[in-house]
Short mmCIF file of C-alpha atoms and ligand atoms in Angstrom, two decimals:
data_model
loop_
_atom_site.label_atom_id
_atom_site.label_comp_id
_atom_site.label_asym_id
_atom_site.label_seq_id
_atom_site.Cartn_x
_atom_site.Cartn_y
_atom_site.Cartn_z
CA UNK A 1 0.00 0.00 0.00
CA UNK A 2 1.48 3.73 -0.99
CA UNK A 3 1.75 6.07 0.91
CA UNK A 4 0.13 8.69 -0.38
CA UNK A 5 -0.47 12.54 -0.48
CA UNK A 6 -3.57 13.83 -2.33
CA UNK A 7 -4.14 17.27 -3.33
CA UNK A 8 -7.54 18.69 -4.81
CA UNK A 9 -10.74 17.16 -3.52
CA UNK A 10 -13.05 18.79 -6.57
CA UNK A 11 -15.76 16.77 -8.75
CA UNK A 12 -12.49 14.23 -9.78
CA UNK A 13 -10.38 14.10 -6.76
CA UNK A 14 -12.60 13.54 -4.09
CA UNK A 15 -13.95 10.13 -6.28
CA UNK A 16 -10.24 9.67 -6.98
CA UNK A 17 -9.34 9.96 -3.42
CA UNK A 18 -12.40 7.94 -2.03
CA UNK A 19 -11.70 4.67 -4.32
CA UNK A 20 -8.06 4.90 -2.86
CA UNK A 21 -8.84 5.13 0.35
CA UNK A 22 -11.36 1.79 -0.13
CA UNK A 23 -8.71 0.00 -1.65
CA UNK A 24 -6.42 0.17 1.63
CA UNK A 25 -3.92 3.07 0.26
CA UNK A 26 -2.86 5.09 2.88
CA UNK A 27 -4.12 8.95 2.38
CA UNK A 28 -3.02 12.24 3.62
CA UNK A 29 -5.39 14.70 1.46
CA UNK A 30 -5.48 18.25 1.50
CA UNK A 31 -8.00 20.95 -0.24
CA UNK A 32 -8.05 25.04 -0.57
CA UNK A 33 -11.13 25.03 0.83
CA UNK A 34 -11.82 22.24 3.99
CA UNK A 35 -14.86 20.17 3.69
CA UNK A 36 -14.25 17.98 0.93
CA UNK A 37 -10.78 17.20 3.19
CA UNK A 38 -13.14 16.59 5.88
CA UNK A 39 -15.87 14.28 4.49
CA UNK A 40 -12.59 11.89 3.03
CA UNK A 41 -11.24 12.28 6.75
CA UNK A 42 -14.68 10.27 7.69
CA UNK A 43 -13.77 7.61 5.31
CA UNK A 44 -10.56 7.27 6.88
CA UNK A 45 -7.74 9.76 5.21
CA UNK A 46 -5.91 12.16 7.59
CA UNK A 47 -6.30 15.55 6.75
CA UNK A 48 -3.67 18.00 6.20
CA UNK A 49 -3.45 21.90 6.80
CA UNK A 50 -0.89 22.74 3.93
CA UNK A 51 -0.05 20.90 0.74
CA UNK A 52 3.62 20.75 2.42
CA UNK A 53 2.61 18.48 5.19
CA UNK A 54 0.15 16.90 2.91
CA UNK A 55 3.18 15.89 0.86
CA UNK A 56 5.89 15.32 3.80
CA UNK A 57 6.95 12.02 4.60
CA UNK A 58 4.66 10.83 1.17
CA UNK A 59 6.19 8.27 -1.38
CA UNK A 60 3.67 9.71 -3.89
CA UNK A 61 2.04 13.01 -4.38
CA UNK A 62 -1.21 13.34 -6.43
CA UNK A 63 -2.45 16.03 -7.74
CA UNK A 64 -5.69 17.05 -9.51
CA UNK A 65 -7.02 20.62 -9.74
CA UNK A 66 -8.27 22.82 -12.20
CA UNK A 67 -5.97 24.10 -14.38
CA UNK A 68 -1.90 25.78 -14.70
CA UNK A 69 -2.70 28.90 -11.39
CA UNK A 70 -4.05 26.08 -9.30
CA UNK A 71 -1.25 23.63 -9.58
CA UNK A 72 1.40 26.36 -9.16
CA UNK A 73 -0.29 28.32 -6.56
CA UNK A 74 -0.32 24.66 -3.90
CA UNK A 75 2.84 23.42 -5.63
CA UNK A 76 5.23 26.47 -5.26
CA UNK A 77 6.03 28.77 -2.60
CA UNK A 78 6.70 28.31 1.92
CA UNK A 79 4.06 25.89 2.26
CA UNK A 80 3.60 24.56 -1.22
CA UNK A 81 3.55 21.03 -1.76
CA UNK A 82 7.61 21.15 -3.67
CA UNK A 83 8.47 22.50 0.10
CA UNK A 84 6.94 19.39 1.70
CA UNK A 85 7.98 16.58 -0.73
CA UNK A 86 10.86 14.06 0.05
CA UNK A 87 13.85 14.00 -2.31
CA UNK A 88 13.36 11.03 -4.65
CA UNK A 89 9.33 11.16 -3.89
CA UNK A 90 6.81 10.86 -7.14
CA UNK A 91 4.76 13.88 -7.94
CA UNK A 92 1.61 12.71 -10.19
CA UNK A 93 -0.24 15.70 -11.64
CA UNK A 94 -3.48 14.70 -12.62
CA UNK A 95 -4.84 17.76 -13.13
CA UNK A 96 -5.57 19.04 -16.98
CA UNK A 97 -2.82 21.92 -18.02
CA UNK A 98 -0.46 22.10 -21.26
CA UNK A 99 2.21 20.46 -22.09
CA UNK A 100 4.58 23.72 -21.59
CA UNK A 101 3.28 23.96 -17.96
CA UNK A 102 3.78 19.92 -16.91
CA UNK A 103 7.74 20.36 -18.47
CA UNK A 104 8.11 23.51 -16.17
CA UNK A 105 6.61 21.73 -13.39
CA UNK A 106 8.88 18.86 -14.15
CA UNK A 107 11.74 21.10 -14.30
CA UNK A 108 10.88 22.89 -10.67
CA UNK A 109 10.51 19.01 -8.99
CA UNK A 110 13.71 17.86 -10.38
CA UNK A 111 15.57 21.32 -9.02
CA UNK A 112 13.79 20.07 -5.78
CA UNK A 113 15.07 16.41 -5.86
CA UNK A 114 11.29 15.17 -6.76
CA UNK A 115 9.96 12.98 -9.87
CA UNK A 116 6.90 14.02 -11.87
CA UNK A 117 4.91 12.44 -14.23
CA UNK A 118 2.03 14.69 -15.95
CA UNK A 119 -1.12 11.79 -16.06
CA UNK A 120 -4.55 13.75 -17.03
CA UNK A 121 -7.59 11.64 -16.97
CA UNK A 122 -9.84 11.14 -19.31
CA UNK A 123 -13.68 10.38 -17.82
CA UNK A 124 -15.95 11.94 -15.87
CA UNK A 125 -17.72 12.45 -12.45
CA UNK A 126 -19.45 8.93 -12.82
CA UNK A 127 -16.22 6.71 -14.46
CA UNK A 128 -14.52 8.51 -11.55
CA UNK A 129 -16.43 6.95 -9.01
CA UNK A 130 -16.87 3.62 -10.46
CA UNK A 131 -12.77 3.53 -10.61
CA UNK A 132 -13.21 3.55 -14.37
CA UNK A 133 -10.96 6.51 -15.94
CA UNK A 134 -8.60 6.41 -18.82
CA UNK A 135 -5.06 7.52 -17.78
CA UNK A 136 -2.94 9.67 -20.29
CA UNK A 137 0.65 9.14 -19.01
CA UNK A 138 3.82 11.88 -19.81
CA UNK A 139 7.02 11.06 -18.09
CA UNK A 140 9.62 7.71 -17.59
CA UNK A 141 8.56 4.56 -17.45
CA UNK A 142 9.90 3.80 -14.20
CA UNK A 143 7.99 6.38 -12.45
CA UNK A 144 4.50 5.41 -14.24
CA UNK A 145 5.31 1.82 -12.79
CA UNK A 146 5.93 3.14 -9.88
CA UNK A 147 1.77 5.17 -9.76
CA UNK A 148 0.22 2.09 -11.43
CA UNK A 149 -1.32 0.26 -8.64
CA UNK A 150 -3.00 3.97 -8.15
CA UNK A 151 -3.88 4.05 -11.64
CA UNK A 152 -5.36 0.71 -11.74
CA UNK A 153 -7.58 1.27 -8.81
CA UNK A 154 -8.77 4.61 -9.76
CA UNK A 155 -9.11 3.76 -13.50
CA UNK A 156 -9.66 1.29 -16.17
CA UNK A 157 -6.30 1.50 -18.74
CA UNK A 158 -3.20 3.36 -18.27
CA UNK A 159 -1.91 4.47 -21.89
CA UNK A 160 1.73 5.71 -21.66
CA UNK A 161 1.53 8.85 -24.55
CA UNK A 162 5.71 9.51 -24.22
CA UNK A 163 8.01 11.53 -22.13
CA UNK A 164 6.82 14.50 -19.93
CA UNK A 165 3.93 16.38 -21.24
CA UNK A 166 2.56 13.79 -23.71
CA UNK A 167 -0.03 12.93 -21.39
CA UNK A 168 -1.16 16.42 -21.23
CA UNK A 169 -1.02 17.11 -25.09
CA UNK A 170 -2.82 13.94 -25.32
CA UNK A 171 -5.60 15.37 -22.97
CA UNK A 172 -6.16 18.56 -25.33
CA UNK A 173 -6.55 16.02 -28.22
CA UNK A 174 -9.05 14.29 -26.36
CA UNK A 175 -10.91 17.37 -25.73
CA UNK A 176 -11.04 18.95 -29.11
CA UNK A 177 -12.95 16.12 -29.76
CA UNK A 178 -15.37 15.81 -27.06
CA UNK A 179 -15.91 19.90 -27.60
CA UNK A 180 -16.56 19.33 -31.02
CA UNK A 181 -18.88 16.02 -30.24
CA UNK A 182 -21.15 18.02 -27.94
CA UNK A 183 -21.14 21.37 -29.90
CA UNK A 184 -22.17 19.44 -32.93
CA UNK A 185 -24.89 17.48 -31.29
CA UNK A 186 -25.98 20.97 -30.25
CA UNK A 187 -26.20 22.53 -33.44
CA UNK A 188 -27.69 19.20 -35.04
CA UNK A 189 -30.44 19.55 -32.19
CA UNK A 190 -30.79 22.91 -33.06
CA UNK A 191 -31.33 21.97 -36.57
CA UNK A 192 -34.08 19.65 -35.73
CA UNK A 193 -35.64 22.22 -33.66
CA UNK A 194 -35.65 24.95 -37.00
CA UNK A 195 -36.43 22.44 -39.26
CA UNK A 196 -39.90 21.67 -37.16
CA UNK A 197 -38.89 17.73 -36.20
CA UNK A 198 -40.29 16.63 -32.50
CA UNK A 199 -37.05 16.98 -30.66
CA UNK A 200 -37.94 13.95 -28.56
CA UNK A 201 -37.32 11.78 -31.73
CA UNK A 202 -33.85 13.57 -32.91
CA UNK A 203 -33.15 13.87 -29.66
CA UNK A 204 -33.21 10.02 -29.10
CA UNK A 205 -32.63 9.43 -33.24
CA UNK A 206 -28.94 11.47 -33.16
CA UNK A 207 -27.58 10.11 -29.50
CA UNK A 208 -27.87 6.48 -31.17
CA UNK A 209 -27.04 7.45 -34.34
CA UNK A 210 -23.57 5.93 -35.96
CA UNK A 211 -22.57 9.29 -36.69
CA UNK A 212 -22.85 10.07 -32.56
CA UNK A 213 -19.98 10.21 -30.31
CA UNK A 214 -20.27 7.35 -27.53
CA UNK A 215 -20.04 10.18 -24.94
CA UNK A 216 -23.28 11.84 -26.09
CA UNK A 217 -25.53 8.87 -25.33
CA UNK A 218 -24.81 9.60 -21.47
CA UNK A 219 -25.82 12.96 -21.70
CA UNK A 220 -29.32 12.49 -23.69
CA UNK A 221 -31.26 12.40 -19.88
CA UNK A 222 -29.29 15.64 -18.67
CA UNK A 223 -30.38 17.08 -21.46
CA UNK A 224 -33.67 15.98 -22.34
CA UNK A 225 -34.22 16.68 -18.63
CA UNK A 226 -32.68 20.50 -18.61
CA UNK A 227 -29.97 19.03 -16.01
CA UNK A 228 -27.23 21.34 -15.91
CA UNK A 229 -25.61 19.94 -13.22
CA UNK A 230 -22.07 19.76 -13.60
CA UNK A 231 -20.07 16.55 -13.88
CA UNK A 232 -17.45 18.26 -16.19
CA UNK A 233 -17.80 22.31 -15.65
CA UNK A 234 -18.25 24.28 -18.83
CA UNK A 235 -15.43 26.31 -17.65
CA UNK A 236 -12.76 23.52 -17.64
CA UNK A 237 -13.86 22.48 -21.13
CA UNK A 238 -13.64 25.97 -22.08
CA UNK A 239 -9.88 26.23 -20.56
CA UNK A 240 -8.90 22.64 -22.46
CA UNK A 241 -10.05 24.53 -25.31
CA UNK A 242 -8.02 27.76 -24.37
CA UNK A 243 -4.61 25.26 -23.52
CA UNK A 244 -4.97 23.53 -26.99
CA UNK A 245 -5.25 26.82 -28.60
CA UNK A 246 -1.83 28.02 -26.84
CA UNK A 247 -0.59 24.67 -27.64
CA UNK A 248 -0.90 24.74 -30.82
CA UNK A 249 0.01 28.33 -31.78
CA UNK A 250 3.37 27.25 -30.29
CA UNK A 251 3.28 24.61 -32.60
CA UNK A 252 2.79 26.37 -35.85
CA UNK A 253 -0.53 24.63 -36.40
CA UNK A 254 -3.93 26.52 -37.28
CA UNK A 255 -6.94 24.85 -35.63
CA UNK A 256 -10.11 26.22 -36.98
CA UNK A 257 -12.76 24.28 -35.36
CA UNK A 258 -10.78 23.98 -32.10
CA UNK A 259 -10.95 28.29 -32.52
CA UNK A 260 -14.55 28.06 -33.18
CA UNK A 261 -15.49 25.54 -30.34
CA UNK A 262 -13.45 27.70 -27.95
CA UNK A 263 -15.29 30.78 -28.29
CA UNK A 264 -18.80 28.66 -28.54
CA UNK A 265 -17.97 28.07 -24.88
CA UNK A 266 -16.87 30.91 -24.06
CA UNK A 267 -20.14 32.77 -24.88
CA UNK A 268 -22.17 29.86 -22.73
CA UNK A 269 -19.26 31.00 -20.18
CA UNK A 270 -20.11 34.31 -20.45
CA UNK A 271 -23.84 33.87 -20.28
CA UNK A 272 -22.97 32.60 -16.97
CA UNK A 273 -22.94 28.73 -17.17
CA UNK A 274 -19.63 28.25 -16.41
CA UNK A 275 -20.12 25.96 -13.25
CA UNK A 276 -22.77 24.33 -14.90
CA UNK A 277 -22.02 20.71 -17.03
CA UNK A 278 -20.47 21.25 -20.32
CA UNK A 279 -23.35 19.80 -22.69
CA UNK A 280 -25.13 23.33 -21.07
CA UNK A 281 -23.47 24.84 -24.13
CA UNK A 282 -26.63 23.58 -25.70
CA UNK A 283 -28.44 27.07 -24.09
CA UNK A 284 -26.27 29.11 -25.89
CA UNK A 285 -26.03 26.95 -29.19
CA UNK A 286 -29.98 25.90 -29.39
CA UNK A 287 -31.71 28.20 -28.89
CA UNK A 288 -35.46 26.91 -29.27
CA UNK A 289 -38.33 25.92 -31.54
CA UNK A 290 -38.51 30.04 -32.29
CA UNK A 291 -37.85 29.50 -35.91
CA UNK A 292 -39.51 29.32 -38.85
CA UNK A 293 -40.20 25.43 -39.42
CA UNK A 294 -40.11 24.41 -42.73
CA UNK A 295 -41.46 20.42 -42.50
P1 NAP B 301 -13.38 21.02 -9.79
O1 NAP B 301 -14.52 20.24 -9.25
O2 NAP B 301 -13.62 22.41 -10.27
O3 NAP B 301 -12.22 21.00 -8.69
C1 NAP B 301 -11.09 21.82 -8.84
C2 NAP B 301 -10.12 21.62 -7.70
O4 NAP B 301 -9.06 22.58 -7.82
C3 NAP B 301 -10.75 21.85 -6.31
O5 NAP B 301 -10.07 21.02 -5.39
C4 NAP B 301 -10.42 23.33 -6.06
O6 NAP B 301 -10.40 23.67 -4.68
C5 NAP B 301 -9.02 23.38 -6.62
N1 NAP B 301 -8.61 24.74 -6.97
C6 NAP B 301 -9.06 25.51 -7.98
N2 NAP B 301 -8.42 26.68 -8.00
C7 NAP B 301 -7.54 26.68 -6.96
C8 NAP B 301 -6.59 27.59 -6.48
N3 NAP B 301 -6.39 28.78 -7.07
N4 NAP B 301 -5.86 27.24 -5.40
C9 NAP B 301 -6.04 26.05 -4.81
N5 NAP B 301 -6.92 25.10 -5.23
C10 NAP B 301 -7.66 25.43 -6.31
O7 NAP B 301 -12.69 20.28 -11.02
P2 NAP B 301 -12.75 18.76 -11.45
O8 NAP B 301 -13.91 18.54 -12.32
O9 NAP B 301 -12.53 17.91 -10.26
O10 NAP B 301 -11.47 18.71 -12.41
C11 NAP B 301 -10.15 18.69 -11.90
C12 NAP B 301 -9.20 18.62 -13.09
O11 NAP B 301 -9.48 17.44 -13.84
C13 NAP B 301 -9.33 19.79 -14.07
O12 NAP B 301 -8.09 20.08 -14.61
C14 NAP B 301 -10.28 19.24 -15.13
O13 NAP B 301 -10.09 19.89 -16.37
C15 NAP B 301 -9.84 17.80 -15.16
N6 NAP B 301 -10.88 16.85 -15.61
C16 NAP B 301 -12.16 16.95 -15.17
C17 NAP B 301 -13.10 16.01 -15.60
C18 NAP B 301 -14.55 16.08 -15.18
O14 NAP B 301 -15.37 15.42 -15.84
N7 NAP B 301 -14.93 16.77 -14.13
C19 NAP B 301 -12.72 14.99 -16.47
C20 NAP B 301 -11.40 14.90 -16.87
C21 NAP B 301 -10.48 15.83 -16.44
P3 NAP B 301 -11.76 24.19 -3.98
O15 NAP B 301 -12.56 22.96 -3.67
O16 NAP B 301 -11.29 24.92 -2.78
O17 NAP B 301 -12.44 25.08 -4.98
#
């Protein structure tokens, strides 16, 4: 059993943490803001005041928060999480940032005598729970040996994209197409809606279409039922779409859907759905039976 440290207790890492904690791992967890630490501290974790003592004393350190400012605000500075690691200690980010930011946070844990590997998840709330997320590993071998028994309790595959940061470039891929999967399915409801069709029967006709993404056949009830309760916040979707963008500028490469996609959700962002779930981009995108129909 690892010893382990566990920073960010949000929709992901409080499932993450939980499973762990089931399976026997030891757990020292910490979060910004204290009752997610303290419902995990029922189910048997101790819970620490800083990330530095949440990371003292741990072989592994994982992390999963929302995006670049959150890692580096808990993992830098007097009682960041670098401060409290051991020299020769794992650091497994699993939060969702760009590949630029996981080789600068590799850089800062090797100056401090600490390994990293970058290992976003793809999944949501529910696959997070069941212990059934897809791991997208960047960093040596060795060390991703080292997090598997982690990985294969809190997930379902492990797929090991390269050296540093190819998990997290992975991750963006991912994302430009699950943006793309839901904005489409919102315009193509959209469609249905102008074009006079009962949206009932495109509604259930498109999720089980071959054309549909797997993804969008879990979110048919959410939607059909106006549920804009988040299992993956508009906002994070809207940041993947923001990192890929960076990402590939750096790269040379025009992306003209991902461009399009990210400002789609940044007006539903805008319009104030940001906590809300991601397929909520449908308010913004579909915007009702107000058309002319022409069937
Ligand atoms: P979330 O529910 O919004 O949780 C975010 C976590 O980050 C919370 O622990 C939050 O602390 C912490 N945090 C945010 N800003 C902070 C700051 N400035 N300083 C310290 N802590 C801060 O997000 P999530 O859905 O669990 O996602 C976590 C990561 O996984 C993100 O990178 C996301 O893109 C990625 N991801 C999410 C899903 C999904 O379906 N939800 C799927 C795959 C990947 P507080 O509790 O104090 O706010």
């Amino acid at each position: 059993m690892i010893e382990t440290g566990f920073i960010g207790l949000g929709i992901m890492g409080s499932r993450m943490a939980a499973n762990l904690i089931d399976a026997g791992h030891k757990l020292t967890v910490y979060n910004r803001s204290p009752e997610p630490a303290r419902a995990l501290e029922k189910a048997g974790a101790k819970r620490a005041g800083t990330p530095a003592e949440a990371a003292r004393g741990r072989q592994v350190v994982v992390t999963v928060l929302s995006d670049p400012a959150a890692v580096r605000a808990l993992a830098l500075g007097p009682d960041g999480l670098l401060e409290g690691m051991d020299e020769g200690a794992l650091w497994v980010d699993c939060s969702t940032v760009d590949p630029a930011c996981s080789m600068e946070l590799a850089a800062l844990a090797t100056a401090h005598g600490v390994r990293f590997i970058d290992a976003p998840v793809a999944g949501s709330k529910i696959p997070a729970e069941k212990g059934q997320l897809l791991f997208l590993v960047g960093g040596e071998t060795d060390d991703l040996l080292e997090a598997a028994p982690l990985f294969e309790v809190m997930g379902k595959a492990t797929v090991h994209a390269g050296p540093v940061g190819a998990g997290s470039a992975l991750k963006l891929c991912n994302n430009l197409l699950l943006g793309a999967a839901m904005l489409g399915f919102a315009e193509a409801l959209a469609a249905g809606d102008a074009f006079g069709l009962d949206p009932e029967v495109v509604l259930d006709a498109l999720s089980g279409s071959p054309a549909a993404a797997p993804v969008l056949a879990l979110k048919t009830g959410k939607i059909r039922n106006g549920d804009w309760s988040p299992e993956f916040p508009l906002k994070h979707m809207h940041k993947d779409l923001h990192l890929l963008m960076e990402t590939a500028y750096e790269a040379g490469l025009p992306l003209p859907l991902a461009a399009a996609l990210k400002e789609r959700f940044g007006d539903a962002r805008a319009a104030g759905f940001g906590n809300e779930d991601f397929c909520a981009v449908m308010k913004v995108a579909r915007p009702g039976p107000s058309h002319r129909n022409i069937c």
